[in-house]
PDB file of C-alpha atoms in Angstrom:
ATOM      1  CA  MET A 583       0.107   0.029  -0.047  1.00  0.00           C
ATOM      2  CA  ALA A 584       1.082   3.627  -0.812  1.00  0.00           C
ATOM      3  CA  LEU A 585      -0.949   5.086   2.398  1.00  0.00           C
ATOM      4  CA  SER A 586       1.475   6.836   4.865  1.00  0.00           C
ATOM      5  CA  SER A 587       0.578   8.199   8.269  1.00  0.00           C
ATOM      6  CA  ARG A 588       0.529  11.773   6.829  1.00  0.00           C
ATOM      7  CA  SER A 589      -3.360  11.390   6.440  1.00  0.00           C
ATOM      8  CA  ALA A 590      -3.826  10.486  10.002  1.00  0.00           C
ATOM      9  CA  ALA A 591      -1.725  13.137  11.218  1.00  0.00           C
ATOM     10  CA  ALA A 592      -3.646  15.715   8.938  1.00  0.00           C
ATOM     11  CA  ILE A 593      -6.810  14.389  10.200  1.00  0.00           C
ATOM     12  CA  HIS A 594      -5.832  14.458  13.802  1.00  0.00           C
ATOM     13  CA  ALA A 595      -4.565  18.241  13.405  1.00  0.00           C
ATOM     14  CA  LEU A 596      -7.733  19.076  11.773  1.00  0.00           C
ATOM     15  CA  THR A 597      -9.919  17.645  14.519  1.00  0.00           C
ATOM     16  CA  MET A 598      -7.852  19.325  17.128  1.00  0.00           C
ATOM     17  CA  LEU A 599      -8.279  22.633  15.369  1.00  0.00           C
ATOM     18  CA  ALA A 600     -12.133  22.174  15.268  1.00  0.00           C
ATOM     19  CA  ARG A 601     -12.277  20.800  18.905  1.00  0.00           C
ATOM     20  CA  TRP A 602     -10.647  23.878  20.460  1.00  0.00           C
ATOM     21  CA  ASP A 603     -11.927  26.381  17.876  1.00  0.00           C
ATOM     22  CA  ASP A 604      -8.939  28.466  18.386  1.00  0.00           C
ATOM     23  CA  SER A 605      -5.667  29.188  16.827  1.00  0.00           C
ATOM     24  CA  LEU A 606      -2.993  26.341  17.703  1.00  0.00           C
ATOM     25  CA  THR A 607       0.707  26.489  17.131  1.00  0.00           C
ATOM     26  CA  SER A 608       2.437  23.457  15.228  1.00  0.00           C
ATOM     27  CA  ALA A 609       4.131  22.894  18.626  1.00  0.00           C
ATOM     28  CA  GLU A 610       0.693  22.258  20.319  1.00  0.00           C
ATOM     29  CA  ILE A 611      -0.524  20.122  17.618  1.00  0.00           C
ATOM     30  CA  ALA A 612       2.879  17.960  17.427  1.00  0.00           C
ATOM     31  CA  ASP A 613       2.425  17.479  21.253  1.00  0.00           C
ATOM     32  CA  SER A 614      -0.764  15.931  20.632  1.00  0.00           C
ATOM     33  CA  LEU A 615       0.629  13.889  17.837  1.00  0.00           C
ATOM     34  CA  ALA A 616       3.684  12.880  19.897  1.00  0.00           C
ATOM     35  CA  SER A 617       5.514  14.120  16.777  1.00  0.00           C
ATOM     36  CA  ASN A 618       7.937  16.663  15.485  1.00  0.00           C
ATOM     37  CA  PRO A 619       6.761  20.158  14.873  1.00  0.00           C
ATOM     38  CA  VAL A 620       8.798  20.371  11.605  1.00  0.00           C
ATOM     39  CA  LEU A 621       6.839  17.242  10.115  1.00  0.00           C
ATOM     40  CA  VAL A 622       3.502  18.916  11.557  1.00  0.00           C
ATOM     41  CA  ARG A 623       4.301  22.113   9.682  1.00  0.00           C
ATOM     42  CA  ARG A 624       4.880  20.137   6.709  1.00  0.00           C
ATOM     43  CA  ILE A 625       1.385  18.460   6.849  1.00  0.00           C
ATOM     44  CA  LEU A 626      -0.206  21.741   7.837  1.00  0.00           C
ATOM     45  CA  GLY A 627       1.510  23.461   4.649  1.00  0.00           C
ATOM     46  CA  SER A 628      -0.306  20.902   2.486  1.00  0.00           C
ATOM     47  CA  LEU A 629      -3.511  21.472   4.239  1.00  0.00           C
ATOM     48  CA  ARG A 630      -3.314  25.161   3.567  1.00  0.00           C
ATOM     49  CA  ASP A 631      -2.417  24.737  -0.062  1.00  0.00           C
ATOM     50  CA  ALA A 632      -5.739  22.706  -0.076  1.00  0.00           C
ATOM     51  CA  GLY A 633      -7.665  25.342   1.495  1.00  0.00           C
ATOM     52  CA  LEU A 634      -8.537  23.477   4.779  1.00  0.00           C
ATOM     53  CA  VAL A 635      -6.316  25.657   7.109  1.00  0.00           C
ATOM     54  CA  ARG A 636      -4.985  29.061   7.326  1.00  0.00           C
ATOM     55  CA  SER A 637      -1.982  30.486   9.412  1.00  0.00           C
ATOM     56  CA  THR A 638      -1.134  33.505  10.982  1.00  0.00           C
ATOM     57  CA  GLU A 639       2.305  34.846  11.770  1.00  0.00           C
ATOM     58  CA  GLY A 640       3.673  36.565  15.027  1.00  0.00           C
ATOM     59  CA  ARG A 641       2.636  36.787  18.254  1.00  0.00           C
ATOM     60  CA  GLY A 642      -0.487  35.138  19.010  1.00  0.00           C
ATOM     61  CA  GLY A 643      -0.475  33.449  15.694  1.00  0.00           C
ATOM     62  CA  GLY A 644      -1.070  29.892  14.606  1.00  0.00           C
ATOM     63  CA  TRP A 645      -3.255  27.596  12.665  1.00  0.00           C
ATOM     64  CA  THR A 646      -7.023  27.652  12.336  1.00  0.00           C
ATOM     65  CA  LEU A 647      -9.558  26.148  10.195  1.00  0.00           C
ATOM     66  CA  ALA A 648     -10.379  27.798   6.915  1.00  0.00           C
ATOM     67  CA  ARG A 649     -13.580  26.129   6.529  1.00  0.00           C
ATOM     68  CA  PRO A 650     -16.249  25.107   9.077  1.00  0.00           C
ATOM     69  CA  PRO A 651     -15.440  21.650  10.303  1.00  0.00           C
ATOM     70  CA  GLY A 652     -18.961  20.130   8.986  1.00  0.00           C
ATOM     71  CA  GLU A 653     -17.643  20.817   5.320  1.00  0.00           C
ATOM     72  CA  ILE A 654     -14.145  19.272   5.710  1.00  0.00           C
ATOM     73  CA  THR A 655     -14.263  15.580   5.026  1.00  0.00           C
ATOM     74  CA  LEU A 656     -11.656  12.931   5.911  1.00  0.00           C
ATOM     75  CA  TYR A 657     -10.973  12.488   2.023  1.00  0.00           C
ATOM     76  CA  ASP A 658     -10.457  16.049   1.909  1.00  0.00           C
ATOM     77  CA  ALA A 659      -7.676  15.670   4.516  1.00  0.00           C
ATOM     78  CA  TYR A 660      -6.473  12.598   2.736  1.00  0.00           C
ATOM     79  CA  THR A 661      -6.234  14.385  -0.679  1.00  0.00           C
ATOM     80  CA  ALA A 662      -4.235  17.187   0.665  1.00  0.00           C
ATOM     81  CA  VAL A 663      -1.552  15.045   2.033  1.00  0.00           C
ATOM     82  CA  GLU A 664      -1.128  11.977   0.046  1.00  0.00           C
ATOM     83  CA  GLN A 665      -0.051  11.601  -3.639  1.00  0.00           C
ATOM     84  CA  GLY A 666      -0.619   8.804  -6.032  1.00  0.00           C
ATOM     85  CA  PRO A 667      -2.939   5.593  -5.833  1.00  0.00           C
ATOM     86  CA  ILE A 668      -3.795   4.128  -2.490  1.00  0.00           C
ATOM     87  CA  LEU A 669      -2.969   0.668  -3.643  1.00  0.00           C
ATOM     88  CA  THR A 670       0.305   0.201  -5.421  1.00  0.00           C
ATOM     89  CA  ARG A 671       0.359  -1.362  -8.867  1.00  0.00           C
ATOM     90  CA  HIS A 672       3.196  -3.567 -10.152  1.00  0.00           C
ATOM     91  CA  ALA A 673       6.446  -1.540 -10.243  1.00  0.00           C
ATOM     92  CA  HIS A 674       7.476  -3.322 -13.431  1.00  0.00           C
ATOM     93  CA  PRO A 675       5.438  -4.896 -16.241  1.00  0.00           C
ATOM     94  CA  PRO A 676       4.771  -8.491 -15.642  1.00  0.00           C
ATOM     95  CA  SER A 677       5.793 -10.841 -18.386  1.00  0.00           C
ATOM     96  CA  THR A 678       3.623 -11.031 -21.169  1.00  0.00           C
ATOM     97  CA  THR A 679       4.678 -14.475 -22.124  1.00  0.00           C
ATOM     98  CA  CYS A 680       2.916 -15.883 -18.731  1.00  0.00           C
ATOM     99  CA  ASP A 681      -0.815 -16.548 -18.860  1.00  0.00           C
ATOM    100  CA  VAL A 682      -1.117 -14.997 -15.249  1.00  0.00           C
ATOM    101  CA  GLY A 683       1.368 -12.042 -15.978  1.00  0.00           C
ATOM    102  CA  ARG A 684      -0.683 -11.134 -19.419  1.00  0.00           C
ATOM    103  CA  HIS A 685      -3.837 -10.363 -17.664  1.00  0.00           C
ATOM    104  CA  MET A 686      -2.723  -9.725 -14.029  1.00  0.00           C
ATOM    105  CA  ARG A 687      -2.293  -5.908 -14.721  1.00  0.00           C
ATOM    106  CA  ALA A 688      -5.921  -5.341 -16.152  1.00  0.00           C
ATOM    107  CA  LEU A 689      -7.362  -7.564 -13.371  1.00  0.00           C
ATOM    108  CA  LEU A 690      -5.777  -5.743 -10.535  1.00  0.00           C
ATOM    109  CA  ASP A 691      -6.240  -2.343 -11.964  1.00  0.00           C
ATOM    110  CA  ALA A 692     -10.160  -3.003 -12.030  1.00  0.00           C
ATOM    111  CA  GLU A 693     -10.074  -4.406  -8.200  1.00  0.00           C
ATOM    112  CA  PHE A 694      -7.876  -1.669  -7.010  1.00  0.00           C
ATOM    113  CA  ARG A 695      -9.902   1.013  -8.578  1.00  0.00           C
ATOM    114  CA  GLU A 696     -13.114  -0.443  -7.160  1.00  0.00           C
ATOM    115  CA  ALA A 697     -11.426  -0.585  -3.697  1.00  0.00           C
ATOM    116  CA  GLU A 698     -10.217   2.983  -3.948  1.00  0.00           C
ATOM    117  CA  GLN A 699     -13.512   4.194  -5.030  1.00  0.00           C
ATOM    118  CA  ALA A 700     -15.003   2.743  -1.863  1.00  0.00           C
ATOM    119  CA  MET A 701     -12.490   4.142   0.393  1.00  0.00           C
ATOM    120  CA  GLU A 702     -13.005   7.736  -1.235  1.00  0.00           C
ATOM    121  CA  GLU A 703     -16.665   7.201  -0.868  1.00  0.00           C
ATOM    122  CA  ARG A 704     -16.366   6.179   2.699  1.00  0.00           C
ATOM    123  CA  LEU A 705     -13.882   8.919   3.695  1.00  0.00           C
ATOM    124  CA  GLY A 706     -16.226  11.507   2.063  1.00  0.00           C
ATOM    125  CA  ARG A 707     -18.929  10.690   4.372  1.00  0.00           C
ATOM    126  CA  THR A 708     -17.212  11.528   7.580  1.00  0.00           C
ATOM    127  CA  THR A 709     -16.493  15.228   8.455  1.00  0.00           C
ATOM    128  CA  ILE A 710     -14.124  16.683  10.852  1.00  0.00           C
ATOM    129  CA  ALA A 711     -17.211  17.851  12.899  1.00  0.00           C
ATOM    130  CA  HIS A 712     -18.364  14.281  13.201  1.00  0.00           C
ATOM    131  CA  LEU A 713     -15.079  13.235  14.812  1.00  0.00           C
ATOM    132  CA  VAL A 714     -15.049  16.085  17.041  1.00  0.00           C
ATOM    133  CA  GLN A 715     -18.749  14.885  18.413  1.00  0.00           C
ATOM    134  CA  GLN A 716     -17.122  11.559  18.919  1.00  0.00           C
ATOM    135  CA  VAL A 717     -14.097  12.908  20.836  1.00  0.00           C
ATOM    136  CA  LEU A 718     -16.247  15.001  23.193  1.00  0.00           C
ATOM    137  CA  ALA A 719     -18.835  11.755  23.382  1.00  0.00           C
ATOM    138  CA  LYS A 720     -15.448   9.596  24.470  1.00  0.00           C
ATOM    139  CA  GLY A 721     -14.372  12.345  26.883  1.00  0.00           C
ATOM    140  CA  ARG A 722     -17.975  12.438  28.580  1.00  0.00           C
ATOM    141  CA  GLU A 723     -17.907   8.528  28.717  1.00  0.00           C
ATOM    142  CA  LEU A 724     -14.242   8.675  30.292  1.00  0.00           C
ATOM    143  CA  ALA A 725     -15.273  11.168  32.716  1.00  0.00           C
ATOM    144  CA  ARG A 726     -18.556   9.077  33.842  1.00  0.00           C
ATOM    145  CA  GLU A 727     -16.421   6.024  34.171  1.00  0.00           C
ATOM    146  CA  GLU A 728     -13.693   7.895  36.317  1.00  0.00           C
ATOM    147  CA  GLY A 729     -16.818   9.337  38.390  1.00  0.00           C
ATOM    148  CA  LEU A 730     -18.088   5.979  39.071  1.00  0.00           C
ATOM    149  CA  ARG A 731     -14.747   4.364  39.976  1.00  0.00           C
ATOM    150  CA  ALA A 732     -14.073   7.552  42.216  1.00  0.00           C
ATOM    151  CA  GLY A 733     -17.671   6.931  44.192  1.00  0.00           C
ATOM    152  CA  ARG A 734     -17.024   3.273  44.622  1.00  0.00           C
ATOM    153  CA  VAL A 735     -13.542   3.755  46.521  1.00  0.00           C
TER     154      VAL A 735
END
């Protein structure tokens, strides 16, 4: 597979920006990702080029969403930071003298195209706003569980 962790980091960063609804620095986002701020700035730069985030320089500057979180899909984030097909095709043409090699490229192209279309459709249904709702629900659930544990002790 050609998929890297850039799309996961991009979705994480977008969700943070939507969750806090405030300007965040690349260092703050990198802390949450347990990553390097330079790597995060590269990802944010790609998101900015795609029109998903904007940055402000200077004191109090940082990164903010350029669009409402309900209008940013996971597929938007994916396409902003990933290049090329999701599933890797043959690096070299297979042998045309082999019965399998002669037909495999066309067969895999059809299968891989269908799988990629399914992924695009699925990621296109989920928005950053939806992820923020899930994060908040998980937080409430955890607080409730911790409250129950504390009450039992």
